Short mmCIF file of C-alpha atoms and ligand atoms in Angstrom, two decimals:
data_model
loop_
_atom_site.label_atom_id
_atom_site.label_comp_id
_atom_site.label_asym_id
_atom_site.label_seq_id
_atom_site.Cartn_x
_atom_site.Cartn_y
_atom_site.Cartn_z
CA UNK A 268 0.00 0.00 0.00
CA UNK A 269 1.25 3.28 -0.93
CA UNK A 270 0.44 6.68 0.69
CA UNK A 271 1.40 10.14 -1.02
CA UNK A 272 0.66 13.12 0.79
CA UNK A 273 1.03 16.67 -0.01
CA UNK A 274 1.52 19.29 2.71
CA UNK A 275 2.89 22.76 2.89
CA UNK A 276 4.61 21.67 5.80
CA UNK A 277 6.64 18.43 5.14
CA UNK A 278 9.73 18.91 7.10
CA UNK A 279 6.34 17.78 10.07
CA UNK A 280 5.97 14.31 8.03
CA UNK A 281 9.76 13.58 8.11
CA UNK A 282 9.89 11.46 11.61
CA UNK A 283 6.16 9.72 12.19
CA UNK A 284 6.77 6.69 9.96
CA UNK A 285 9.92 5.87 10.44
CA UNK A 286 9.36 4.45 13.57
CA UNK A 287 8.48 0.82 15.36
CA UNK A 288 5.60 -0.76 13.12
CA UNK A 289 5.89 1.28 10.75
CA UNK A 290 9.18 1.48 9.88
CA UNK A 291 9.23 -2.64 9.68
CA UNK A 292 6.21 -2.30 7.54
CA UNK A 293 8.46 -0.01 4.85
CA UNK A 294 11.24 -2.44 5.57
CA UNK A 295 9.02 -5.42 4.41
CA UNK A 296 7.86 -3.70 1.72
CA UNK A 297 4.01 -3.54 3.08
CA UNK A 298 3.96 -0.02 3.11
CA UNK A 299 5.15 3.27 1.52
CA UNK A 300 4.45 7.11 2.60
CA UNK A 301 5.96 9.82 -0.01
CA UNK A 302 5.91 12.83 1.24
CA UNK A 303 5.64 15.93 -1.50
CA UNK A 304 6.09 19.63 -0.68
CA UNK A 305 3.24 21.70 -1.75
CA UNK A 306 5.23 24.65 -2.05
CA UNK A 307 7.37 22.95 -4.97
CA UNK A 308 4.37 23.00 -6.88
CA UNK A 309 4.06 27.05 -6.30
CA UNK A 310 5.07 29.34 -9.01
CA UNK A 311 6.21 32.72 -8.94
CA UNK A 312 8.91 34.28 -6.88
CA UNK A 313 7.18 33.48 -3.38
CA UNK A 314 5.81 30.27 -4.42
CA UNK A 315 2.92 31.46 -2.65
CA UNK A 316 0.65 28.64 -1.74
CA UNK A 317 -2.27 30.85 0.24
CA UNK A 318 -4.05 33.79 -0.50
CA UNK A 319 -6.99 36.11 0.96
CA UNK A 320 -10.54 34.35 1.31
CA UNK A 321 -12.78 36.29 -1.28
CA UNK A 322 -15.42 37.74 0.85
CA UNK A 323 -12.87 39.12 3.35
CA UNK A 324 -12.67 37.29 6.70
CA UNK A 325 -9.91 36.42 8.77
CA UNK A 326 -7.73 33.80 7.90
CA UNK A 327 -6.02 32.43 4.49
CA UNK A 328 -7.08 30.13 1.68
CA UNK A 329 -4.89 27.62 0.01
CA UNK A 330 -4.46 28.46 -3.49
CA UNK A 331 -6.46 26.30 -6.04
CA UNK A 332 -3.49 26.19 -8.73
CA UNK A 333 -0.49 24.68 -6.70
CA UNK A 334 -2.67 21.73 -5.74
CA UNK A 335 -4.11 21.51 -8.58
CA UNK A 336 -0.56 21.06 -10.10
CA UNK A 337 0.74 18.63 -7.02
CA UNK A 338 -2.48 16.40 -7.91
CA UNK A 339 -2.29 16.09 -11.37
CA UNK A 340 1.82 15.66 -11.14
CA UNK A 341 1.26 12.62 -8.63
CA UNK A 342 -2.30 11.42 -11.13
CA UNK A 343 0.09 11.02 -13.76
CA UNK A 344 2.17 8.67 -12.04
CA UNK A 345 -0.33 6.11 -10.58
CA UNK A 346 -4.00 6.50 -10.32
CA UNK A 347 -5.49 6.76 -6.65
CA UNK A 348 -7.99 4.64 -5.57
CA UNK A 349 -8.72 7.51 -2.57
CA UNK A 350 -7.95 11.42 -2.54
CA UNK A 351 -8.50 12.33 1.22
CA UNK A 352 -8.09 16.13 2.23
CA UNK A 353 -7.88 15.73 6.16
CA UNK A 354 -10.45 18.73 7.91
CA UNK A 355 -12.50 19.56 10.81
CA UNK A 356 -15.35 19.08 8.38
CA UNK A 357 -14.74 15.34 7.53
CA UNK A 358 -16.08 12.60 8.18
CA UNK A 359 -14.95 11.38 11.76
CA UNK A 360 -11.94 8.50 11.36
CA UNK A 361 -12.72 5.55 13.08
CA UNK A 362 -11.97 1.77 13.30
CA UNK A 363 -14.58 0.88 10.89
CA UNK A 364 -13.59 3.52 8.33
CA UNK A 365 -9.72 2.59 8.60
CA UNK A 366 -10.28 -1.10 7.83
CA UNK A 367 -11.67 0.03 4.55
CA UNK A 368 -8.98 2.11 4.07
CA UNK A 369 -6.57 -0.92 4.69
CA UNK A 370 -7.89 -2.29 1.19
CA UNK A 371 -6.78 0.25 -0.83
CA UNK A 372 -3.53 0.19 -2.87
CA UNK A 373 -2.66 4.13 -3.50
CA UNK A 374 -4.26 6.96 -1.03
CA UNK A 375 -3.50 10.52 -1.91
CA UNK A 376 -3.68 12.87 1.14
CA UNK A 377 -4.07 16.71 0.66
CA UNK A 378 -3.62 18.17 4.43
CA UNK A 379 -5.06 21.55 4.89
CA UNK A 380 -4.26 24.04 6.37
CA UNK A 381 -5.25 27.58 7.27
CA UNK A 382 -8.99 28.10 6.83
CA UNK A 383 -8.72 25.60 4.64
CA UNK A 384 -8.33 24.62 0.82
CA UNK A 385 -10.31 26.65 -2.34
CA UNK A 386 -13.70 24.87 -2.27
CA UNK A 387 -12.79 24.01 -6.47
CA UNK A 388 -10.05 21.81 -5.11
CA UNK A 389 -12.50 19.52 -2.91
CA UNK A 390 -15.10 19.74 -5.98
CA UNK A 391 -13.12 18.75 -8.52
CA UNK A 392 -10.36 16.29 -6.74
CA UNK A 393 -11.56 15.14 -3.42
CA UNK A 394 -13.11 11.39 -3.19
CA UNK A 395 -13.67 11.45 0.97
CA UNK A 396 -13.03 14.21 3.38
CA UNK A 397 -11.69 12.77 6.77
CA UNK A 398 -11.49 14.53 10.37
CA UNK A 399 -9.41 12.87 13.36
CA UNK A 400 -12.33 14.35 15.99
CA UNK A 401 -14.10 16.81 17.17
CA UNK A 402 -11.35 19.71 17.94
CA UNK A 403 -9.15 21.87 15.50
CA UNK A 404 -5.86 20.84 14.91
CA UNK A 405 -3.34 24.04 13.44
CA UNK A 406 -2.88 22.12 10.33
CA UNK A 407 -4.03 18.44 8.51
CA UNK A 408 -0.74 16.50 9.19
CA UNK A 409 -0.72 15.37 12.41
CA UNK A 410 -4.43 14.43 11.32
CA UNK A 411 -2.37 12.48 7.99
CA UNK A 412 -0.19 10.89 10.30
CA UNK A 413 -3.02 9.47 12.37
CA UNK A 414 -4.47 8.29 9.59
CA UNK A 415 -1.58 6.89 8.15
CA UNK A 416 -1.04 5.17 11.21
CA UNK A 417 -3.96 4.03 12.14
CA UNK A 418 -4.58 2.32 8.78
CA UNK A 419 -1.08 1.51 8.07
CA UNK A 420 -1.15 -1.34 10.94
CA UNK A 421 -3.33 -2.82 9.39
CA UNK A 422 -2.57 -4.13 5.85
CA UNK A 423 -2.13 -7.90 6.09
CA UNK A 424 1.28 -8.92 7.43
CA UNK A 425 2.54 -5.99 9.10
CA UNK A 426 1.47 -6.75 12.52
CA UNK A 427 3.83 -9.46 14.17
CA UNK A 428 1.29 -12.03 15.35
CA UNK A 429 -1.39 -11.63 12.62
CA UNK A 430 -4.17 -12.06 14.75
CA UNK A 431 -3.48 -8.90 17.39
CA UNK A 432 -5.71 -6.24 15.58
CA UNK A 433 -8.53 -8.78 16.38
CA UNK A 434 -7.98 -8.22 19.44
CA UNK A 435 -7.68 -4.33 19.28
CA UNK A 436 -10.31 -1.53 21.40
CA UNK A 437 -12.94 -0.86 18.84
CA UNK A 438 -12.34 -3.38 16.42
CA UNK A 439 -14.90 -5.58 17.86
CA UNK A 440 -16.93 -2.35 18.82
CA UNK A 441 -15.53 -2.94 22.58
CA UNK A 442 -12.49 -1.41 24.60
CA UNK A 443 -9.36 -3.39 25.10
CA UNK A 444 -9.22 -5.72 28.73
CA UNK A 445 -6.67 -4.70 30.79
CA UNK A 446 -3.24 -6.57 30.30
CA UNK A 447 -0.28 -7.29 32.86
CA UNK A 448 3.43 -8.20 32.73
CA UNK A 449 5.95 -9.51 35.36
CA UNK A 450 5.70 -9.01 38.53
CA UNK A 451 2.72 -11.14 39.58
CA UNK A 452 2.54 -8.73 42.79
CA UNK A 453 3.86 -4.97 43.15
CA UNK A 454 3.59 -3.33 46.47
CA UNK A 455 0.51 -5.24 47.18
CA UNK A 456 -1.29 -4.72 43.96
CA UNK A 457 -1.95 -8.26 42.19
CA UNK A 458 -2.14 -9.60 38.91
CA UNK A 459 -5.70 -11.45 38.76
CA UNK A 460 -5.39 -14.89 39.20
CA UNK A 461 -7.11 -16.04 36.49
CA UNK A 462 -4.66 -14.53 33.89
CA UNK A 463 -2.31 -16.84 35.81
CA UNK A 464 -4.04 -20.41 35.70
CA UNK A 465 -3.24 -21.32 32.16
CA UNK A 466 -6.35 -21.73 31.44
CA UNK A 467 -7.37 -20.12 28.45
CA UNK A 468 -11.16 -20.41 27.91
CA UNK A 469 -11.24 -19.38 31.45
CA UNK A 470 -9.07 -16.00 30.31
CA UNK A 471 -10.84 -15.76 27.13
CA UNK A 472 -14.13 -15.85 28.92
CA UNK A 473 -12.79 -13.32 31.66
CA UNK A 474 -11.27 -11.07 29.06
CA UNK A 475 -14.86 -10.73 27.22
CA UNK A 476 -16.13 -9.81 30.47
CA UNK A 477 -13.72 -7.53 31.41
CA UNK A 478 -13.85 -5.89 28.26
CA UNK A 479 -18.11 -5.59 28.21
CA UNK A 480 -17.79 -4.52 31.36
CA UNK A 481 -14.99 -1.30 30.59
CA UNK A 482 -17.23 -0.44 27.93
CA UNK A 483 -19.85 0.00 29.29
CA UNK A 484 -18.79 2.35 31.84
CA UNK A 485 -16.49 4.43 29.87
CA UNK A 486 -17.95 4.35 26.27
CA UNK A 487 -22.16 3.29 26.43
CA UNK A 488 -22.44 4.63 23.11
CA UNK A 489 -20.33 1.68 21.86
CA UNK A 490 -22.02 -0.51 24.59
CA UNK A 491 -25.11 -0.19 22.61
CA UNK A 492 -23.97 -0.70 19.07
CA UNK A 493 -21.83 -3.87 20.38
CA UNK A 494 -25.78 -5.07 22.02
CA UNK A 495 -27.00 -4.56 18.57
CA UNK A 496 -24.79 -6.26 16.60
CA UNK A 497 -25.12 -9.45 19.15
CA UNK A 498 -28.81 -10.44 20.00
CL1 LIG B 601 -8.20 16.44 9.65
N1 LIG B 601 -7.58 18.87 10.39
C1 LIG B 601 -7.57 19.87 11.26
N2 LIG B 601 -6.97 21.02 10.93
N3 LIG B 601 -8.11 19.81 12.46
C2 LIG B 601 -8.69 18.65 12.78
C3 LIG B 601 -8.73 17.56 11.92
C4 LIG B 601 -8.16 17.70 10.72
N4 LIG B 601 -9.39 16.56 12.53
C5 LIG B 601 -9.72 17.03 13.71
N5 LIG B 601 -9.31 18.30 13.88
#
């Protein structure tokens, strides 16, 4: 799977993949993130890449022509199964949304940035518009690099022990159990016994609880939809 992703800023994209899972997921060949500055798309002497909002208003616009440019440059190459511009006004990323994602062979991400990109640009280029939550970030990227991420992970083969995402919060619309390591007993504070007995349809069994049990105190909203989905 290949991500591109254009950004005015991408000295920020230089150190998020090339760590842990991800790195190993480059290294096997699973994954690849290009990174391409918008600003070498710019013309003029500036290479000006914002401008005024028509209308007046605070706050810039990004410029419809150096995208426009970056996009068709990076079209030409391959053809994109997704173009995602990452915004407040997206649709919300979730687990459900980045196993889809996992599918795909070539994303193209436009991050915005400043009030945001010329409406023409989301018109005429844009397949899904994706938001990391319900807050404003300064700029798209750390949004892209969620998203890379949280969808990166998951393409067959680049987890260690294949069947871990299974077992992620969310993916089985339910939080995570709580896990333990060595020691068995710190300052008083035990590990459950049952996690201890080798028996695993016993842990299995108290992990489901554990986990119904976490969601539905912290998230009901999933509680419900995980109810739904198992009458
Ligand atoms: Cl994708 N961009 C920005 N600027 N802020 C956000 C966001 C994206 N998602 C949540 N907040």
């Amino acid at each position: 799977m290949r991500f591109d992703i254009l950004s005015v800023l991408p000295e920020l994209l230089e150190s998020p993949f090339n760590h842990s899972i991800l790195k190993r997921a480059q290294q096997k060949g699973l994954l690849e993130v290009h990174v391409h500055g918008l600003r070498e798309y710019a013309t003029g002497k500036h290479r000006q890449v914002d401008d005024y909002a028509f209308g007046g208003g605070a706050g810039m616009v990004m410029k419809v022509e150096p995208i426009a440019a970056g996009i068709e440059d990076l079209q030409k190459q391959r053809s994109y199964d997704e173009v995602i511009y990452t915004s407040p006004d997206g649709v919300r990323l979730d687990q459900a949304l980045c196993n889809q994602l996992s599918l795909r062979q070539n994303i193209l991400l436009l991050c915005g940035h400043y009030k945001g990109v010329d409406e023409r640009i989301r018109e005429k280029y844009v397949t899904l518009e994706v938001s990391i939550g319900d807050y404003v970030l300064s700029g798209g990227e750390l949004a892209a690099a969620v998203l890379v991420d949280a969808v990166g992970r998951l393409i067959p083969g680049v987890l260690n022990d294949e069947t871990s995402a299974l077992f992620d919060s969310f993916q089985d619309d339910l939080l995570a159990p709580p896990v333990y390591t060595r020691p068995a007993e710190w300052r008083g504070l035990k590990v459950p016994d049952i996690l201890l007995s080798g028996n695993d349809k016993w842990i299995d069994a108290w992990r489901l609880e554990q986990s119904l049990e976490r969601t539905r105190i912290r998230r009901p909203d999933l509680y419900e939809k995980y109810l739904k989905g198992h009458v």
